[in-house]
Structures are given as C-alpha cells and as structure tokens.
Amino acid sequence: MAEDQPRTTYRRVLLKISGEALMGDQGYGLNPPTVERIAREVKSVHDLGVEICMVIGGGNIFRGLAGSAQGMERTTADYMGMLATVMNALAMQSALEGLGVYTRVISAIPMDQVCEPYIRRRAVRHLEKGRVCIFAAGTGNPYFTTDTAATLRANEMACEAIFKGTKVDGVYDRDPIEFPEAQRFDSVTYDEVLARHLNVMDASAIALARDNRKPIIVFSLDEPGGFKGILAGQGTYTIVRD
C-alpha cells in the first residue's frame, strides 16, 4: 500500500449496487460515462489493497417482479432479470479492465462463452490474486432478489462487510427525497430494519446478514470518493448491525 493512501480496516468487502445506478440520467439501459465513474470508485478502493466482490442488479434492463405484475409467468420473468444482471456485469467488467483492474464475471447460470460458472473456491482464489469478482445472475434461482444474492455471496466469500451504494447517504425513517424532514440513522439494528420496514434490503437479505453478523453499510454512490472515504473511516453513512 502506498504511503499516501489512507488505511482501511477492511480486507475484503462486497459492493452491492442497483442496475438503476448504471442508467445515469437516462430512463433505461446503460450510460457508459456513469458505468466508468462507478468503475473509478471501485478502482480507488482496489488500489488500497482491498479485495472486492460486486453484485449489480438488473432493474435498468428488466425487473422480474415488474414483468410478473404485468402478467408474465414469474419464473420466466425472474430468469430474464438474471440475464439482465449478466449484461450489467459485463459492462462493469469492460469499464474496470479499461482502467487496468483485472476482473472476473462469475454467473450462477452457466454461460461459459461469456463468463465463468460460480465455483466458490475458484472465486476465492481470484480475490486472493487481486481480481475484482462480479457475481451475476443472482442466486441462479427465481424468487430471490439480487439483495439476497449479495448477502449470500458476501457470506460465502467471507467478506467483512456489505457496502450498499444508493442515491442517498444512509438509511432514513422515510424517503428523504419525498420528505425533506426525514431523519437519518447513523446506526440501526437488523431487527429495527425488519420491524420498521426500512428500505435497506429485502427481508430475506437482512435476515441472512443478521444470522451471520454481516454488517451492511449504506452510503451514497453519487458522492465522489464516497466508497473510498468510508473505508478510510470518513464520510456519511448508516451501518446496520446487531
């Protein structure tokens, strides 16, 4: 680690972002400058010597639950959503490797011509070699969100924390965009998140994190340098833990 780099207490983390985060100001799809900006945020943390996993949602392309609500069979809709996450993962891989960061896309649904199948020991070895691992296609099963997939992979990879990048700088008691008087939490427990229906992750993901004591750090992905700053103990965020 370079002398002028801030120190971090984390050795291995998982970053979860939504597919919508890749849209930028567009209403749909991928915005290449936004993808590159997020890739630079990831690189800045990678340069600290931190091992990084990523899970990216697919809502900018297709959301299974929304498709189901419009009459599509739920299992089919969820598989379509999983394929959307693979597209996002490949876009992020391209952006990261354009910055000189070695990256592997690892899919829960085998598609050997475009990415690797998920094998836990192989993924761990990639991390040990300094490669960023982007886990795609959720858990490979319908009815599970990418939030649950992120928590599952964080546990399997022995990550020390889950970082969830959002449009706001933490967890609030209500939507701060709609309600300017909303109160932000510096810290909140898993049980409070579940009991108060706070918008952090879905209930399955929160329960899995709670059962394995995996802290969830919610921060703004729109804040330049925010990801790196929080790993160095700076910035504004909410931590979800016991």
Coordinates of N, CA, C and O in Angstrom, one line a residue, residues 93-193:
Q93 N -17.3 -5.0 -16.0 CA -16.0 -5.6 -16.3 C -15.2 -4.9 -17.4 O -14.0 -4.6 -17.2
S94 N -15.9 -4.5 -18.4 CA -15.2 -3.8 -19.5 C -14.7 -2.5 -19.0 O -13.5 -2.1 -19.3
A95 N -15.5 -1.8 -18.2 CA -15.0 -0.5 -17.7 C -13.9 -0.6 -16.7 O -12.9 0.1 -16.8
L96 N -13.9 -1.6 -15.8 CA -12.8 -1.9 -14.9 C -11.5 -2.3 -15.6 O -10.5 -1.8 -15.3
E97 N -11.7 -3.2 -16.6 CA -10.4 -3.6 -17.3 C -9.9 -2.5 -18.1 O -8.7 -2.5 -18.4
G98 N -10.7 -1.6 -18.6 CA -10.2 -0.4 -19.3 C -9.4 0.5 -18.4 O -8.6 1.3 -18.9
L99 N -9.6 0.4 -17.1 CA -8.8 1.1 -16.1 C -7.6 0.3 -15.5 O -6.9 0.7 -14.6
G100 N -7.5 -0.9 -16.1 CA -6.3 -1.7 -15.6 C -6.6 -2.6 -14.5 O -5.7 -3.1 -13.8
V101 N -7.9 -2.8 -14.1 CA -8.2 -3.7 -13.0 C -8.7 -5.0 -13.5 O -9.7 -5.1 -14.2
Y102 N -8.0 -6.1 -13.2 CA -8.3 -7.4 -13.6 C -9.7 -7.8 -13.0 O -9.8 -7.7 -11.8
T103 N -10.6 -8.3 -13.8 CA -11.9 -8.6 -13.3 C -12.4 -9.9 -13.8 O -12.1 -10.3 -15.0
R104 N -13.3 -10.6 -13.0 CA -13.9 -11.8 -13.5 C -15.4 -11.7 -13.3 O -15.9 -11.3 -12.2
V105 N -16.2 -12.0 -14.3 CA -17.7 -12.1 -14.2 C -18.0 -13.6 -13.9 O -17.6 -14.4 -14.7
I106 N -18.7 -13.8 -12.8 CA -19.0 -15.2 -12.4 C -20.5 -15.3 -12.3 O -21.1 -14.6 -11.5
S107 N -21.1 -16.2 -13.1 CA -22.5 -16.3 -13.2 C -23.0 -17.6 -12.5 O -22.5 -18.6 -12.6
A108 N -24.2 -17.4 -11.8 CA -24.8 -18.5 -11.1 C -25.5 -19.4 -12.2 O -25.9 -20.5 -11.9
I109 N -25.7 -18.9 -13.4 CA -26.3 -19.6 -14.5 C -25.1 -19.9 -15.5 O -24.6 -18.9 -16.0
P110 N -24.7 -21.1 -15.7 CA -23.6 -21.3 -16.6 C -23.8 -20.8 -18.0 O -24.9 -21.0 -18.6
M111 N -22.9 -20.0 -18.5 CA -22.8 -19.5 -19.9 C -21.4 -19.3 -20.2 O -20.8 -18.2 -20.2
D112 N -20.7 -20.4 -20.4 CA -19.2 -20.4 -20.5 C -18.6 -19.5 -21.5 O -17.4 -19.2 -21.4
Q113 N -19.3 -19.2 -22.6 CA -18.7 -18.4 -23.6 C -18.6 -16.9 -23.2 O -17.8 -16.2 -23.9
V114 N -19.3 -16.5 -22.2 CA -19.2 -15.0 -21.8 C -18.7 -14.8 -20.4 O -18.2 -13.7 -20.1
C115 N -18.8 -15.8 -19.5 CA -18.3 -15.6 -18.2 C -18.1 -17.0 -17.5 O -18.4 -18.0 -18.1
E116 N -17.6 -17.0 -16.3 CA -17.3 -18.2 -15.6 C -18.5 -18.7 -14.8 O -19.3 -17.9 -14.3
P117 N -18.6 -20.0 -14.6 CA -19.6 -20.5 -13.7 C -19.2 -20.3 -12.3 O -18.0 -20.1 -12.0
Y118 N -20.2 -20.2 -11.4 CA -19.8 -20.0 -10.0 C -19.3 -21.2 -9.3 O -20.0 -22.2 -9.2
I119 N -18.0 -21.1 -8.9 CA -17.3 -22.2 -8.1 C -16.7 -21.4 -7.0 O -15.8 -20.6 -7.2
R120 N -17.1 -21.7 -5.7 CA -16.7 -20.8 -4.6 C -15.2 -20.8 -4.5 O -14.6 -19.7 -4.3
R121 N -14.5 -21.9 -4.5 CA -13.1 -21.9 -4.3 C -12.3 -21.2 -5.4 O -11.3 -20.5 -5.1
R122 N -12.8 -21.3 -6.6 CA -12.2 -20.5 -7.7 C -12.4 -19.0 -7.5 O -11.4 -18.2 -7.7
A123 N -13.6 -18.6 -7.1 CA -13.8 -17.2 -6.8 C -12.9 -16.7 -5.7 O -12.4 -15.6 -5.8
V124 N -12.8 -17.4 -4.7 CA -11.9 -17.0 -3.6 C -10.5 -16.8 -4.1 O -9.8 -15.8 -3.7
R125 N -10.0 -17.7 -4.9 CA -8.7 -17.6 -5.5 C -8.5 -16.4 -6.3 O -7.5 -15.7 -6.3
H126 N -9.5 -16.0 -7.1 CA -9.5 -14.8 -7.9 C -9.3 -13.6 -7.0 O -8.5 -12.7 -7.3
L127 N -10.0 -13.6 -5.9 CA -9.9 -12.4 -4.9 C -8.5 -12.4 -4.3 O -7.9 -11.3 -4.2
E128 N -8.0 -13.5 -4.0 CA -6.6 -13.6 -3.4 C -5.6 -13.1 -4.4 O -4.5 -12.6 -4.0
K129 N -5.9 -13.2 -5.7 CA -4.9 -12.8 -6.7 C -5.2 -11.3 -7.1 O -4.5 -10.8 -8.0
G130 N -6.1 -10.6 -6.4 CA -6.3 -9.2 -6.6 C -7.3 -8.9 -7.7 O -7.3 -7.8 -8.2
R131 N -8.1 -9.9 -8.1 CA -9.1 -9.6 -9.2 C -10.4 -9.2 -8.5 O -10.8 -9.8 -7.5
V132 N -11.1 -8.3 -9.2 CA -12.5 -8.0 -8.7 C -13.4 -9.1 -9.3 O -13.3 -9.4 -10.5
C133 N -14.2 -9.6 -8.4 CA -15.2 -10.6 -8.8 C -16.6 -10.0 -8.9 O -17.1 -9.5 -7.8
I134 N -17.2 -10.1 -10.0 CA -18.6 -9.6 -10.2 C -19.5 -10.8 -10.3 O -19.4 -11.5 -11.3
F135 N -20.4 -11.0 -9.3 CA -21.3 -12.1 -9.3 C -22.6 -11.7 -10.0 O -23.2 -10.8 -9.6
A136 N -22.9 -12.5 -11.0 CA -24.1 -12.2 -11.8 C -25.1 -13.3 -11.8 O -24.8 -14.4 -11.2
A137 N -26.3 -13.0 -12.3 CA -27.4 -14.0 -12.3 C -28.0 -14.4 -11.0 O -28.5 -15.4 -10.8
G138 N -27.8 -13.4 -10.0 CA -28.4 -13.7 -8.7 C -27.9 -14.9 -8.0 O -26.7 -15.3 -8.1
T139 N -28.9 -15.7 -7.4 CA -28.5 -17.0 -6.8 C -28.7 -18.1 -7.9 O -28.4 -19.2 -7.6
G140 N -29.2 -17.7 -9.1 CA -29.5 -18.8 -10.1 C -30.9 -19.3 -9.9 O -31.2 -20.2 -10.7
N141 N -31.6 -18.8 -9.0 CA -33.0 -19.3 -8.7 C -34.0 -18.2 -8.8 O -33.7 -17.1 -8.3
P142 N -35.2 -18.5 -9.3 CA -36.2 -17.4 -9.3 C -36.7 -17.2 -7.8 O -36.4 -18.0 -6.9
Y143 N -37.4 -16.1 -7.6 CA -38.0 -15.7 -6.4 C -37.0 -15.2 -5.4 O -37.3 -14.9 -4.2
F144 N -35.7 -15.0 -5.8 CA -34.7 -14.5 -4.9 C -34.1 -13.2 -5.5 O -33.8 -13.2 -6.7
T145 N -34.0 -12.1 -4.8 CA -33.5 -10.9 -5.3 C -32.0 -10.8 -5.4 O -31.3 -11.7 -4.8
T146 N -31.5 -9.8 -6.0 CA -30.0 -9.6 -6.0 C -29.5 -9.1 -4.6 O -28.4 -9.3 -4.3
D147 N -30.4 -8.6 -3.8 CA -30.0 -8.3 -2.4 C -29.7 -9.5 -1.7 O -28.7 -9.6 -1.0
T148 N -30.6 -10.5 -1.8 CA -30.3 -11.8 -1.2 C -29.0 -12.5 -1.8 O -28.2 -13.0 -1.0
A149 N -28.9 -12.4 -3.1 CA -27.7 -12.9 -3.7 C -26.4 -12.3 -3.2 O -25.4 -12.9 -2.9
A150 N -26.5 -11.0 -3.0 CA -25.3 -10.2 -2.5 C -25.0 -10.7 -1.1 O -23.8 -10.9 -0.7
T151 N -26.0 -10.9 -0.2 CA -25.7 -11.3 1.2 C -25.2 -12.7 1.2 O -24.3 -13.1 1.9
L152 N -25.7 -13.6 0.3 CA -25.3 -15.0 0.2 C -23.8 -15.0 -0.2 O -23.0 -15.7 0.4
R153 N -23.5 -14.3 -1.3 CA -22.1 -14.3 -1.8 C -21.1 -13.6 -0.8 O -20.0 -14.1 -0.6
A154 N -21.6 -12.6 -0.1 CA -20.7 -12.0 1.0 C -20.4 -13.0 2.0 O -19.2 -13.0 2.5
N155 N -21.3 -13.8 2.4 CA -21.0 -14.9 3.4 C -20.1 -15.9 2.9 O -19.2 -16.4 3.5
E156 N -20.4 -16.4 1.6 CA -19.6 -17.5 1.1 C -18.1 -17.0 0.8 O -17.2 -17.8 1.0
M157 N -18.0 -15.7 0.5 CA -16.6 -15.2 0.2 C -15.9 -14.7 1.5 O -14.8 -14.2 1.4
A158 N -16.6 -14.8 2.6 CA -16.0 -14.4 3.9 C -15.7 -12.9 3.9 O -14.7 -12.4 4.4
C159 N -16.6 -12.1 3.2 CA -16.4 -10.6 3.2 C -16.7 -10.1 4.6 O -17.5 -10.6 5.4
E160 N -16.0 -9.0 4.9 CA -16.1 -8.5 6.3 C -17.3 -7.5 6.4 O -17.7 -7.2 7.5
A161 N -17.8 -7.0 5.3 CA -18.9 -6.1 5.3 C -19.6 -6.1 3.9 O -18.9 -6.4 2.9
I162 N -20.8 -5.7 3.9 CA -21.6 -5.4 2.6 C -21.7 -3.9 2.5 O -22.3 -3.3 3.4
F163 N -21.3 -3.4 1.4 CA -21.5 -1.9 1.1 C -22.6 -1.8 0.1 O -22.5 -2.3 -1.0
K164 N -23.6 -1.1 0.5 CA -24.7 -0.9 -0.5 C -24.7 0.6 -0.9 O -25.0 1.5 -0.2
G165 N -24.4 0.8 -2.2 CA -24.4 2.1 -2.8 C -25.7 2.5 -3.3 O -26.4 1.8 -4.0
T166 N -26.2 3.6 -2.8 CA -27.6 4.1 -3.2 C -27.5 5.6 -3.6 O -26.4 6.1 -3.8
K167 N -28.7 6.2 -3.8 CA -28.7 7.6 -4.2 C -28.7 8.5 -3.0 O -28.7 9.7 -3.1
V168 N -28.9 8.0 -1.8 CA -28.9 8.8 -0.5 C -27.8 8.3 0.4 O -27.2 7.2 0.2
D169 N -27.4 9.1 1.4 CA -26.2 8.9 2.2 C -26.5 8.1 3.4 O -25.9 8.3 4.5
G170 N -27.4 7.1 3.4 CA -27.7 6.3 4.5 C -29.1 5.8 4.6 O -29.8 5.9 3.6
V171 N -29.5 5.3 5.7 CA -30.9 4.8 5.9 C -31.7 5.9 6.7 O -31.2 6.5 7.7
Y172 N -32.9 6.2 6.1 CA -33.7 7.2 6.7 C -35.0 6.5 7.2 O -35.4 5.4 6.7
D173 N -35.7 7.2 8.1 CA -37.0 6.7 8.6 C -38.1 6.8 7.5 O -39.2 6.2 7.7
R174 N -37.9 7.6 6.5 CA -38.8 7.6 5.3 C -38.0 8.2 4.1 O -36.8 8.5 4.3
D175 N -38.6 8.2 3.0 CA -37.9 8.6 1.8 C -37.4 10.1 1.9 O -38.3 11.0 1.9
P176 N -36.1 10.3 2.0 CA -35.7 11.7 2.1 C -35.9 12.6 0.9 O -35.9 13.8 1.0
I177 N -36.1 12.0 -0.2 CA -36.3 12.7 -1.5 C -37.7 13.3 -1.4 O -38.0 14.4 -1.8
E178 N -38.7 12.5 -1.0 CA -40.0 12.9 -0.9 C -40.3 13.7 0.4 O -41.2 14.6 0.4
F179 N -39.6 13.3 1.5 CA -39.8 14.0 2.7 C -38.5 14.6 3.2 O -37.7 13.9 3.8
P180 N -38.3 15.9 3.0 CA -37.0 16.6 3.4 C -36.8 16.5 4.9 O -35.6 16.6 5.3
E181 N -37.8 16.3 5.7 CA -37.6 16.3 7.1 C -37.3 14.9 7.6 O -37.2 14.7 8.8
A182 N -37.1 14.0 6.8 CA -36.8 12.6 7.1 C -35.5 12.6 8.0 O -34.5 13.3 7.7
Q183 N -35.4 11.7 9.0 CA -34.3 11.5 9.9 C -33.4 10.4 9.4 O -33.9 9.3 9.2
R184 N -32.1 10.7 9.4 CA -31.1 9.7 9.0 C -30.6 9.0 10.3 O -30.4 9.6 11.3
F185 N -30.4 7.7 10.2 CA -29.8 6.9 11.2 C -28.3 6.8 11.0 O -27.8 6.5 9.9
D186 N -27.5 7.0 12.1 CA -26.1 6.7 12.0 C -25.9 5.1 12.1 O -25.0 4.6 11.4
S187 N -26.7 4.5 12.9 CA -26.6 3.1 13.1 C -28.0 2.5 13.4 O -28.8 3.2 14.0
V188 N -28.3 1.4 12.9 CA -29.6 0.8 13.1 C -29.4 -0.8 13.2 O -28.5 -1.3 12.6
T189 N -30.2 -1.5 14.0 CA -30.1 -2.9 14.1 C -30.9 -3.6 13.0 O -31.8 -3.1 12.4
Y190 N -30.5 -4.9 12.7 CA -31.2 -5.7 11.7 C -32.7 -5.8 12.1 O -33.6 -5.6 11.2
D191 N -33.0 -6.0 13.4 CA -34.4 -6.2 13.8 C -35.2 -4.9 13.6 O -36.3 -4.9 13.3
E192 N -34.5 -3.7 13.8 CA -35.2 -2.5 13.6 C -35.5 -2.3 12.1 O -36.6 -1.8 11.8
V193 N -34.6 -2.7 11.3 CA -34.9 -2.6 9.8 C -36.1 -3.4 9.4 O -36.9 -3.0 8.7

